[in-house]
Coordinates of C-alpha atoms and ligand atoms in Angstrom, one line a residue:
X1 CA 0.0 0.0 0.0
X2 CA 1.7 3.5 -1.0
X3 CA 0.7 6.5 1.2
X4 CA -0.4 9.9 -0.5
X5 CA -1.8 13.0 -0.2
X6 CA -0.8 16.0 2.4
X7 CA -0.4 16.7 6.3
X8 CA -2.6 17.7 8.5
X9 CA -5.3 16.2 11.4
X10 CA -8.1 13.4 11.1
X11 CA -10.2 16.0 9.2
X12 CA -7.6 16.5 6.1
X13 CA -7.9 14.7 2.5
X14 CA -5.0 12.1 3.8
X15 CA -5.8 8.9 1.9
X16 CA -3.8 5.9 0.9
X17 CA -4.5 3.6 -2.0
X18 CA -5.1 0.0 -2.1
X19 CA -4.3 -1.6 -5.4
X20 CA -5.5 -5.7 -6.1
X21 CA -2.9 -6.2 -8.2
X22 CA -4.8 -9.2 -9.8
X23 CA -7.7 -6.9 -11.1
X24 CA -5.6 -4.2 -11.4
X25 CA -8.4 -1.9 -8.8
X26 CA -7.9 0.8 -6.8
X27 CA -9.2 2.2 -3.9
X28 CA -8.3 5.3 -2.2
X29 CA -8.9 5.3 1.3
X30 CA -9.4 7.8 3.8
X31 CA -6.1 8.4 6.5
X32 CA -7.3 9.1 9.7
X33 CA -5.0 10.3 12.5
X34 CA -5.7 10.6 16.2
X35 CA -4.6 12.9 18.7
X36 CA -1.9 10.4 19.6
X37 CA -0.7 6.9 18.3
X38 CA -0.5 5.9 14.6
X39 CA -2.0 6.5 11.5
X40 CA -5.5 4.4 10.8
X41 CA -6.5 3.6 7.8
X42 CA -10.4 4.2 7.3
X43 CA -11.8 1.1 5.0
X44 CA -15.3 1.5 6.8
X45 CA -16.1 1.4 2.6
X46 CA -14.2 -1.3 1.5
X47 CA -16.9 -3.9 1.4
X48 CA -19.4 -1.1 -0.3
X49 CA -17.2 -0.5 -3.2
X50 CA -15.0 -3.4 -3.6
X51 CA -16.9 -6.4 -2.0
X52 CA -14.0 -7.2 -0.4
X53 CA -12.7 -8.1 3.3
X54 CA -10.2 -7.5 5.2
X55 CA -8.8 -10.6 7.7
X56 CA -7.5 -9.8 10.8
X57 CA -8.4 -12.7 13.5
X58 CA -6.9 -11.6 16.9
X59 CA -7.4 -8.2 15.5
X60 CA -3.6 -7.3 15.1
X61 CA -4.0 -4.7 13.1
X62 CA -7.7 -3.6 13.7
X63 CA -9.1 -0.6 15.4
X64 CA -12.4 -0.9 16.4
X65 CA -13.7 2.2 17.4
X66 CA -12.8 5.2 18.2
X67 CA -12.1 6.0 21.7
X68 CA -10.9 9.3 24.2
X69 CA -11.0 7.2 27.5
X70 CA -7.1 5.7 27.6
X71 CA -3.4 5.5 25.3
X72 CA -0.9 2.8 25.4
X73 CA 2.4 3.5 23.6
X74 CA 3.3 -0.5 23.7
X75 CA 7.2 0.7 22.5
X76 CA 7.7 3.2 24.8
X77 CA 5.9 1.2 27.7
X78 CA 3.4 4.1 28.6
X79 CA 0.0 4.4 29.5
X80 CA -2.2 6.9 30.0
X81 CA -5.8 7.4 31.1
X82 CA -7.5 10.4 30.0
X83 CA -3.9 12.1 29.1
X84 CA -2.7 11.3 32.9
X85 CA 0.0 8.8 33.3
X86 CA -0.4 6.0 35.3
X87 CA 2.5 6.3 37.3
X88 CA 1.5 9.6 38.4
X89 CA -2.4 8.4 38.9
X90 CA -0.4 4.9 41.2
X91 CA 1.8 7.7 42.7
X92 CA -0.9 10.9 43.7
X93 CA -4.5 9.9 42.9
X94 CA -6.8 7.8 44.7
X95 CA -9.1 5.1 43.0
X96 CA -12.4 6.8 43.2
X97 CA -10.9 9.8 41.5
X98 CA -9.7 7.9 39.0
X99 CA -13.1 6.3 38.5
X100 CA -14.3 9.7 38.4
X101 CA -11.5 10.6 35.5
X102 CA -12.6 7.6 33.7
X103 CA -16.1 8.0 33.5
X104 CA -16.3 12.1 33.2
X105 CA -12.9 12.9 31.3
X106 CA -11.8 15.0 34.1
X107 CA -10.1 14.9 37.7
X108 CA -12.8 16.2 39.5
X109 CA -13.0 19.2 41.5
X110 CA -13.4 18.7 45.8
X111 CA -17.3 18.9 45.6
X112 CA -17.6 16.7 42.4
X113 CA -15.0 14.0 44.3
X114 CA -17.1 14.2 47.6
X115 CA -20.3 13.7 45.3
X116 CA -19.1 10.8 43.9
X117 CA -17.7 8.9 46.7
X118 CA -21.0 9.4 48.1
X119 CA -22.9 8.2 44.9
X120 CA -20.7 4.8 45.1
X121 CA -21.0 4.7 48.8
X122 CA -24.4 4.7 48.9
X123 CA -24.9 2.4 46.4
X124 CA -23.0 -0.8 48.3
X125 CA -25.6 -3.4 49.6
X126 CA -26.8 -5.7 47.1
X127 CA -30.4 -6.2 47.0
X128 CA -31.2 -8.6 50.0
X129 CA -33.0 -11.5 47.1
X130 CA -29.3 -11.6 45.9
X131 CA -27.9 -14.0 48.7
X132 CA -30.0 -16.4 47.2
X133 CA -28.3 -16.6 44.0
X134 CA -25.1 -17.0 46.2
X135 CA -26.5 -19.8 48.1
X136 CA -27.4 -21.5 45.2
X137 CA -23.8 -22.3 43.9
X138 CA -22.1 -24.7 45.3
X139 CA -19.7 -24.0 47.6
X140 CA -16.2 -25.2 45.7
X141 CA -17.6 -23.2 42.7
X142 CA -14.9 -20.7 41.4
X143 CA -15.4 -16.6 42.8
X144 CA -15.1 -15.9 38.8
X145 CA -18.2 -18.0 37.7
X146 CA -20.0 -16.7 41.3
X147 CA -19.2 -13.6 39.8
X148 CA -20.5 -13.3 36.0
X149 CA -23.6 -15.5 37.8
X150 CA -24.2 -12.6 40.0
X151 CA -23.2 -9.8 38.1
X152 CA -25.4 -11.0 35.0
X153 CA -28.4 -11.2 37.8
X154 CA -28.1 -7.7 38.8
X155 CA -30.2 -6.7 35.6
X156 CA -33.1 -8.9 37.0
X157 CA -33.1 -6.6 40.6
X158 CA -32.4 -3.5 39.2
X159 CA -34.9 -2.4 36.0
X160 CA -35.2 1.3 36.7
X161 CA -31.6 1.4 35.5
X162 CA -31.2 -0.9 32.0
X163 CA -33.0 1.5 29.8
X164 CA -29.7 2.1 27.6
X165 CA -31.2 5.8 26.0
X166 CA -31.7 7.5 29.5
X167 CA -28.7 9.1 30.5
X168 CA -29.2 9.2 34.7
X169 CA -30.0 5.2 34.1
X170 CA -26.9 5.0 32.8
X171 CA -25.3 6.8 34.9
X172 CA -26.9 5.3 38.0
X173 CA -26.2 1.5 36.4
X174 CA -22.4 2.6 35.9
X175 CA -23.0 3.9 39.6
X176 CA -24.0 0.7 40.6
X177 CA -22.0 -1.8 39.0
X178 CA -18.8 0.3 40.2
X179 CA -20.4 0.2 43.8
X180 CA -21.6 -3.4 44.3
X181 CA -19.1 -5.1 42.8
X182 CA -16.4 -4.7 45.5
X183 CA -19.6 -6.6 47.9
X184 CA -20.4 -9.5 45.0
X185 CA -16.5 -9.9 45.3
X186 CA -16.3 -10.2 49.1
X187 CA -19.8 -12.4 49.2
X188 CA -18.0 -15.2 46.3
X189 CA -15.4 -15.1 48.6
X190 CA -16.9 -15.7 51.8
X191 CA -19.3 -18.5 50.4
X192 CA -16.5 -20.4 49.3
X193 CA -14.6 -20.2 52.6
X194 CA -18.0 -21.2 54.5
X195 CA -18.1 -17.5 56.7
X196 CA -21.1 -15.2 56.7
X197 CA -21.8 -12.4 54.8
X198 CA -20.0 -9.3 56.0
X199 CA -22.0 -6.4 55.1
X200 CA -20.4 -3.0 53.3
X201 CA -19.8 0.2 55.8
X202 CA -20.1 3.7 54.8
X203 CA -17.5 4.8 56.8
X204 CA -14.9 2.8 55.3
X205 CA -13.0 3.7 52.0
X206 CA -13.7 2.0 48.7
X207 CA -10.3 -0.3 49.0
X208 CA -11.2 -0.3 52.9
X209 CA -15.0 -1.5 52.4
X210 CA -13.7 -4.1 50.3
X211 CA -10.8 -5.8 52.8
X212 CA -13.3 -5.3 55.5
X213 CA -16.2 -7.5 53.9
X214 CA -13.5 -9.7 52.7
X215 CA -11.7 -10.4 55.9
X216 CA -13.7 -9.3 58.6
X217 CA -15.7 -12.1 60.8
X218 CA -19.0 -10.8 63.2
X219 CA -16.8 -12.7 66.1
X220 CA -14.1 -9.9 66.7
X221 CA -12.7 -6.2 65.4
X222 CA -10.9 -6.7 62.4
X223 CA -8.1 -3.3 61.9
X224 CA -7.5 -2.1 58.4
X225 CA -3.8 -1.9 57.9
X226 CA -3.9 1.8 56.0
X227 CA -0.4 0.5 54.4
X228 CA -2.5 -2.4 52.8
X229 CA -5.7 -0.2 52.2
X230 CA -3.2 2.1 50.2
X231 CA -2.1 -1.2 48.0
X232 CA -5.3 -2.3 47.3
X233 CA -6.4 0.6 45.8
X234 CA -3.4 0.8 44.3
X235 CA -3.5 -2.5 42.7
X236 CA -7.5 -1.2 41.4
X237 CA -6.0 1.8 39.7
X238 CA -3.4 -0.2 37.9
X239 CA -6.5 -2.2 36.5
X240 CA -9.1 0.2 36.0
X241 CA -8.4 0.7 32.6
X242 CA -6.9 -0.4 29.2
X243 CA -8.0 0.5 26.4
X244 CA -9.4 -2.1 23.9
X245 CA -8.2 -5.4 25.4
X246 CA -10.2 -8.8 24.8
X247 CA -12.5 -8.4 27.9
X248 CA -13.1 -4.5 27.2
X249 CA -14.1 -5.2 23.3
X250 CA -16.2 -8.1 24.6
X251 CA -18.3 -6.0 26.7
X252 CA -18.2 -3.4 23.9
X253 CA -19.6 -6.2 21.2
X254 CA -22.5 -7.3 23.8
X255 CA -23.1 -3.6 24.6
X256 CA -23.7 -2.7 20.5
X257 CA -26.5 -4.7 20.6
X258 CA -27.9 -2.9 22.8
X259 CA -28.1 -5.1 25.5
X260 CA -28.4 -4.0 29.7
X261 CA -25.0 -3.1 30.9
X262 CA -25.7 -5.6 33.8
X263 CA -25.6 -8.2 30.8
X264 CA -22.6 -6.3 29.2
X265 CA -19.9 -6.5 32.1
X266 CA -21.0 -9.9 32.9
X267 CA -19.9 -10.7 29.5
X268 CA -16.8 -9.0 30.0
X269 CA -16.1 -11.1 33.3
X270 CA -16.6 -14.0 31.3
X271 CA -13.6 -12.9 28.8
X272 CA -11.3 -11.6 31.8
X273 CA -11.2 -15.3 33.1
X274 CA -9.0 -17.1 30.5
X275 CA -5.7 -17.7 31.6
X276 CA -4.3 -15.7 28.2
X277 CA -6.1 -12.5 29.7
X278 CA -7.1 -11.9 33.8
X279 CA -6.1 -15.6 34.7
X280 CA -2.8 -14.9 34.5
X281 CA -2.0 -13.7 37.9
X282 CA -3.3 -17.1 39.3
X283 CA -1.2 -18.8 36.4
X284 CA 1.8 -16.9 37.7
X285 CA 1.8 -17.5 41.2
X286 CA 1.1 -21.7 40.0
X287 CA 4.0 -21.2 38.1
X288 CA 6.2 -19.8 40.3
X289 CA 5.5 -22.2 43.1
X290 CA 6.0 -25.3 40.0
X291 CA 9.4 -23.8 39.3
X292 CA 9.8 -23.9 43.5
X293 CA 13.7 -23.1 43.2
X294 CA 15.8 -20.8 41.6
X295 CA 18.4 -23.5 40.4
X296 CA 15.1 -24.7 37.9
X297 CA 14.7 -21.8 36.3
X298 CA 16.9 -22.4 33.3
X299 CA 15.0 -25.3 32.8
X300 CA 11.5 -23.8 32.6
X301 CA 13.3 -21.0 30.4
X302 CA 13.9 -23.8 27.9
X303 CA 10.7 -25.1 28.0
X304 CA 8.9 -21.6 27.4
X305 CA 11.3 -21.3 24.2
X306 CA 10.2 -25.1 23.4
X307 CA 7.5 -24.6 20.7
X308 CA 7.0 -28.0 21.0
X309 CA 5.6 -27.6 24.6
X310 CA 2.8 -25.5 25.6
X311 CA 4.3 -24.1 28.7
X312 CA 4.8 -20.2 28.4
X313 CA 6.3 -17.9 30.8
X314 CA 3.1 -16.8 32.7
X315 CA 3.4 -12.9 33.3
X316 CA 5.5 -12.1 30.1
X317 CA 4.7 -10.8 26.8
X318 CA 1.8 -8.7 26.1
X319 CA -0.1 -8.2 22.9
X320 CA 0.5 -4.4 22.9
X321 CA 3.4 -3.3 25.7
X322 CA 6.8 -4.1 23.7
X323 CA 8.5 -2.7 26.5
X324 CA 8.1 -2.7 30.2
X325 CA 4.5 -2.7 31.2
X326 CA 4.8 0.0 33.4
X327 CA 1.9 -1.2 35.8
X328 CA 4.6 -4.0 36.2
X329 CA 6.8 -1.4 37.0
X330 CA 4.3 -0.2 40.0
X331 CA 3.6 -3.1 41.2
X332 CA 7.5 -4.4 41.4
X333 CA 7.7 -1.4 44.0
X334 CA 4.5 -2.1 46.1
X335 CA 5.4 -5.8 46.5
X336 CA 7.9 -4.8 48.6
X337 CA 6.1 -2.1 50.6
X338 CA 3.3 -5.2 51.4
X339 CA 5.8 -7.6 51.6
X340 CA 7.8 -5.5 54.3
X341 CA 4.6 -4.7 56.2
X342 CA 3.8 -7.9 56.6
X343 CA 6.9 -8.7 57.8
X344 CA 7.4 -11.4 55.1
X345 CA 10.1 -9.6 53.5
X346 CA 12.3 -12.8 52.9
X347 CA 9.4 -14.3 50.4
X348 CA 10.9 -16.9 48.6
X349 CA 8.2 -16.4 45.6
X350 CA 9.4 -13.0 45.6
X351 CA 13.0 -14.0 45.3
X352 CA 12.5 -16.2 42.7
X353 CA 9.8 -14.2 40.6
X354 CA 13.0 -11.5 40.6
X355 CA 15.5 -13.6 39.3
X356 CA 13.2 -15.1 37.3
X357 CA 12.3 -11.7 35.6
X358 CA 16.7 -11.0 35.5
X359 CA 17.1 -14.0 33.7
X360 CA 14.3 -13.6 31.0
X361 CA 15.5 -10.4 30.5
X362 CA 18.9 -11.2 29.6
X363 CA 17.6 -14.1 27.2
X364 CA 18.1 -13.7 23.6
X365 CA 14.8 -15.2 22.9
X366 CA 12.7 -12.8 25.2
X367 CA 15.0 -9.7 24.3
X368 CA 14.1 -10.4 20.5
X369 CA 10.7 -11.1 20.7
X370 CA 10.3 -8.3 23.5
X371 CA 8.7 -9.6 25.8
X372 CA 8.9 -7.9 29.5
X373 CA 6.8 -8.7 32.8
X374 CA 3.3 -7.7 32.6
X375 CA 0.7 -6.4 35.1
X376 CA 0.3 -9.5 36.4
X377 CA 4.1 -10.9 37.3
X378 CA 3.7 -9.1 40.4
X379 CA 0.1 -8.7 41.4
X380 CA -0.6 -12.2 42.1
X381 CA 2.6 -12.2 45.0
X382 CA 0.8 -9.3 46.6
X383 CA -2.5 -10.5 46.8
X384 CA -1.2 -13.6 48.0
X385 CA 0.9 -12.0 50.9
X386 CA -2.3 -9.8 51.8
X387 CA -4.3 -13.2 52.5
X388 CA -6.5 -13.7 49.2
X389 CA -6.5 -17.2 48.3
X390 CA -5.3 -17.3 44.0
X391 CA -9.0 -18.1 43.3
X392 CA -9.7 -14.7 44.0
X393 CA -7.2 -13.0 42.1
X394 CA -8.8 -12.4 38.9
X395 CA -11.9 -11.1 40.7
X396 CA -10.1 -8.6 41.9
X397 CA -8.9 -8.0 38.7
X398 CA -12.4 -8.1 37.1
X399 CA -13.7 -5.6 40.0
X400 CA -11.4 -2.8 39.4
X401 CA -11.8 -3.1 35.9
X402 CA -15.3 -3.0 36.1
X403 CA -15.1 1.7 35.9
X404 CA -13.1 0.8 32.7
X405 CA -15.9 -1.6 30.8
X406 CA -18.8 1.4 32.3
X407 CA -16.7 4.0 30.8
X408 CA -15.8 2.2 27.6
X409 CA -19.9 0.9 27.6
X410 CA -20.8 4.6 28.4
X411 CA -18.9 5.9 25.3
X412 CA -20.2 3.5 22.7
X413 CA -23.6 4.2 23.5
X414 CA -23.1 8.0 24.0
X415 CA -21.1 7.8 20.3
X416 CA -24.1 9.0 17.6
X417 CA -22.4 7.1 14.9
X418 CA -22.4 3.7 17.2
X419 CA -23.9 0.0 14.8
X420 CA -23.9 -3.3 16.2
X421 CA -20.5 -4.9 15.8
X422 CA -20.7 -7.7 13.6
X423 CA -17.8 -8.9 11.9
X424 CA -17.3 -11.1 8.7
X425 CA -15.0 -14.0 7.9
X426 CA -12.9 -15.4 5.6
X427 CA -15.1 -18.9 4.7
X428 CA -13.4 -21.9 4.5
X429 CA -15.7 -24.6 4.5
X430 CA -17.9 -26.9 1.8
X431 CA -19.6 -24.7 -1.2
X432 CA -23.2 -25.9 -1.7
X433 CA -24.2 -29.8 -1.6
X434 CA -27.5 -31.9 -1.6
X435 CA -28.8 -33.1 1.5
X436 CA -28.1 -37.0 2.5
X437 CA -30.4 -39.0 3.6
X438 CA -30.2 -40.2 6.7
X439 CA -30.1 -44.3 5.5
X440 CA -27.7 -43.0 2.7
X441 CA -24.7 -42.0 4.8
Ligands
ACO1 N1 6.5 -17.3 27.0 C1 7.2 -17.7 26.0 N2 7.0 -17.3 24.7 C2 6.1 -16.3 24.5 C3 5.4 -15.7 25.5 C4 5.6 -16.2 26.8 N3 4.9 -15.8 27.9 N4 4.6 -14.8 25.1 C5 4.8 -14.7 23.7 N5 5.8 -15.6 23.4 C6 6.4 -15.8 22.1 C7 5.4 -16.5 21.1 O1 5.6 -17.9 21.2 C8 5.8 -15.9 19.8 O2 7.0 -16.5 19.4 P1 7.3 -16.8 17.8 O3 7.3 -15.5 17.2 O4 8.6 -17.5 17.8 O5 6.2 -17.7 17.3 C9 6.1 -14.5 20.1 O6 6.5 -14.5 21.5 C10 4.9 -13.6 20.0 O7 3.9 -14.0 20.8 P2 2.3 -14.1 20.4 O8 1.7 -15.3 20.9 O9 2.2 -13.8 18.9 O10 1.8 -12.8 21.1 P3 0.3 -12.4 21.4 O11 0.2 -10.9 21.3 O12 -0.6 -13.2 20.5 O13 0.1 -12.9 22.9 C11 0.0 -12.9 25.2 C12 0.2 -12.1 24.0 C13 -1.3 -13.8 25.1 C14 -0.1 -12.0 26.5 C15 1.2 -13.9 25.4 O14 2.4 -13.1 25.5 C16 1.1 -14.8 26.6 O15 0.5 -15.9 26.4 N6 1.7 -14.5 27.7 C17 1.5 -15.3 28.9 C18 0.1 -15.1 29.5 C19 0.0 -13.7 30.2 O16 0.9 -13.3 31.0 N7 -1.1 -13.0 30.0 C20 -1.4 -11.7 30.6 C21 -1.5 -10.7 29.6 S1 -1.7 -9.1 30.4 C22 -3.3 -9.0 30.8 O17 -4.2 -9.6 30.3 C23 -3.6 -8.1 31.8

């Protein structure tokens, strides 16, 4: 494809032409560019005037919408939500505000932050009905299928907030979700490990509320460590957002339909749960204790680099970051603070999770093929130190991500120019045959 035509911003004549060189057509398509990131080619016509598609399973090379929420420079290792680093968002904001940034574009001002907190605050208890859904599962089910269970249900308790084309219904079902889910989370858990139901506190912080219903028995006090508090919702900001990753398109596709956006993030829950995507901080930590010693690390090196074998480095490699994922880079540093508190600042998993990361990195076949720790190298050590059995790691995942699939949801359905998503394919199968008879085949 050969680029033409002149400079300026998405709304110049940039186009590029596509030639078949078997037919000898040409198409001129429009060049789009964003505020940041690379040039896009716009072949929203392609099919109209050629009759032609374009294949891209995985969607390498596909943007699907168009989006002002968050930017990942995968080469340079940055990310940024609403133009605000993430580092500095880890380092100065809290998660509510970033919640707030998400869904409204902006850092909000005092009032707007206090409004907010309260909005989510009071939103917390789950509708009483709910506990039966919870009682219903049985007790060695996984927290993640609990959770899109329970999640999904939430559009059968609430219907003054699933009419998609009222705007306070949206916001009060984004208000909702983004409020209950930190109590879903805390009740999977509990009816797994056999306790009661902890009820949420409006006195206690968003990360607070949540290690409170989580750990907290009726039987005796339970004290917040704030150093822990500050971790958790660290470890929710880090995962709020980013961009249009499997679980964030999924809820996107289900959302085009126009389908509740109860319905919609328990679709996304349901993506976040493969081991290729959320799973992978339990799929770390499994590894990690696997490998058991550093002396055995060459060893599973070799058979990560074995195509033959399906083991792969769990916490490396990311479809976008080419670079250091710099939520890795975050969370490196709060695994020791938590580790430290905890006064378990000799972890062997730690330890070996270090070297492990030394030694990849100095591998010709990870330097090459760029692949660097992830988000979740280091997340599932910390959750793990604070007491959450690896079960519950990707619901923790899926519950600060939850503000990112509203906002993402919100957007699409605000967007005038939003369709359904529906993709084609490249057809591979049998052309047109007669029917066979049952005695006949
Ligand atoms: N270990 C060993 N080799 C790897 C790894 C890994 N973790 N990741 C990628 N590679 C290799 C591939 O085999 C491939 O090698 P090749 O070119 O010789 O065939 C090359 O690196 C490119 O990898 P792809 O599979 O094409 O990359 P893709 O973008 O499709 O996959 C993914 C990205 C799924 C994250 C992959 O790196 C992976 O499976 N990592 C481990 C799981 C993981 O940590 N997932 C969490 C992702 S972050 C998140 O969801 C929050």
């Amino acid at each position: 494809m050969e680029q033409t035509g002149g400079g300026g911003s998405a709304a110049s004549q940039k186009t590029a032409t596509l030639t078949d060189n078997e037919t000898g057509d040409q198409l001129e398509l429009p060049v789009l560019e964003g505020s940041l990131g690379p040039r896009v080619y716009d072949i929203r016509k392609l099919h109209g005037q050629t009759g032609a598609f374009t294949y891209d399973p995985g969607f390498t090379s596909t943007g699907s919408c168009a989006s002002a929420i968050t930017f990942i420079d995968g080469e340079k290792g940055q990310l940024l939500h609403r133009g605000y680093s993430i580092e500095e968002l880890a380092e100065n904001s809290d998660f509510m505000e970033v919640c707030y940034l998400l869904l409204h574009g902006e850092l909000p001002t005092r009032e707007e932050k206090a409004e907010f907190e309260s909005a989510i605050t009071y939103h917390s208890m789950l509708h009483e009905q709910m506990l039966y859904f919870f009682r219903g599962f049985r007790r060695d089910a996984h927290p993640m299928a609990v959770m899109v269970g329970a999640v999904g249900a939430l559009s059968a308790f609430y219907h003054d907030s699933t009419d998609i084309t009222d705007p306070h219904q949206r916001m009060v079902a984004s208000h909702r979700m983004i409020s209950k889910m930190p109590t879903i989370a805390a009740m999977a858990y509990k009816f797994s490990v056999g306790q009661p139901f902890i009820y949420p506190r409006n006195d206690l912080s968003y990360a607070e509320n949540f290690l409170y219903m989580t750990f907290a028995v009726p039987t005796e006090e339970y004290t917040i460590s704030p150093t822990l508090a500050r971790a958790m919702d660290r470890i929710f900001i880090l995962h709020a957002d980013h961009e249009q990753n499997a679980s964030t398109s999924t809820v996107r596709i289900a959302g085009s339909s126009g389908a509740n956006p109860f319905a919609c993030i328990a679709a996304g829950i349901a993506s976040l749960w493969g081991p290729a995507h959320g799973g992978a901080n339990q799929a770390v930590l499994e590894m990690l204790e696997e490998i058991g010693h550093k002396d055995r690390i060459p060893e599973f090196l070799e058979r990560a680099k074995d195509k033959n074998d399906p083991f792969r480095l769990m916490g490396f490699g990311h479809r976008v970051y080419k670079n250091y994922d710099p939520r890795a880079q975050v969370l490196r540093q709060s695994a020791h603070e938590v580790l430290d508190e905890l006064g378990k600042r000799d972890d062997p998993l730690l330890d070996l999770a270090m070297e492990l990361e030394r030694i990849a990195l100095e591998d010709d076949y990870f330097v090459e093929r760029k692949l660097f720790p992830n988000v979740d190298f280091y997340s599932g050590i910390i959750l793990k130190a604070m007491g959450f059995p690896r079960s519950m790691f990707t619901v923790l995942f899926a519950l600060a991500r939850t503000v990112g699939w509203v906002a993402q949801w919100k957007e699409m359905i605000e967007d005038p120019g939003q369709r359904i998503s529906r993709p084609r394919q490249l057809y591979t199968g049998y052309g047109p045959r007669p029917y066979v008879p049952l005695d006949q085949r």
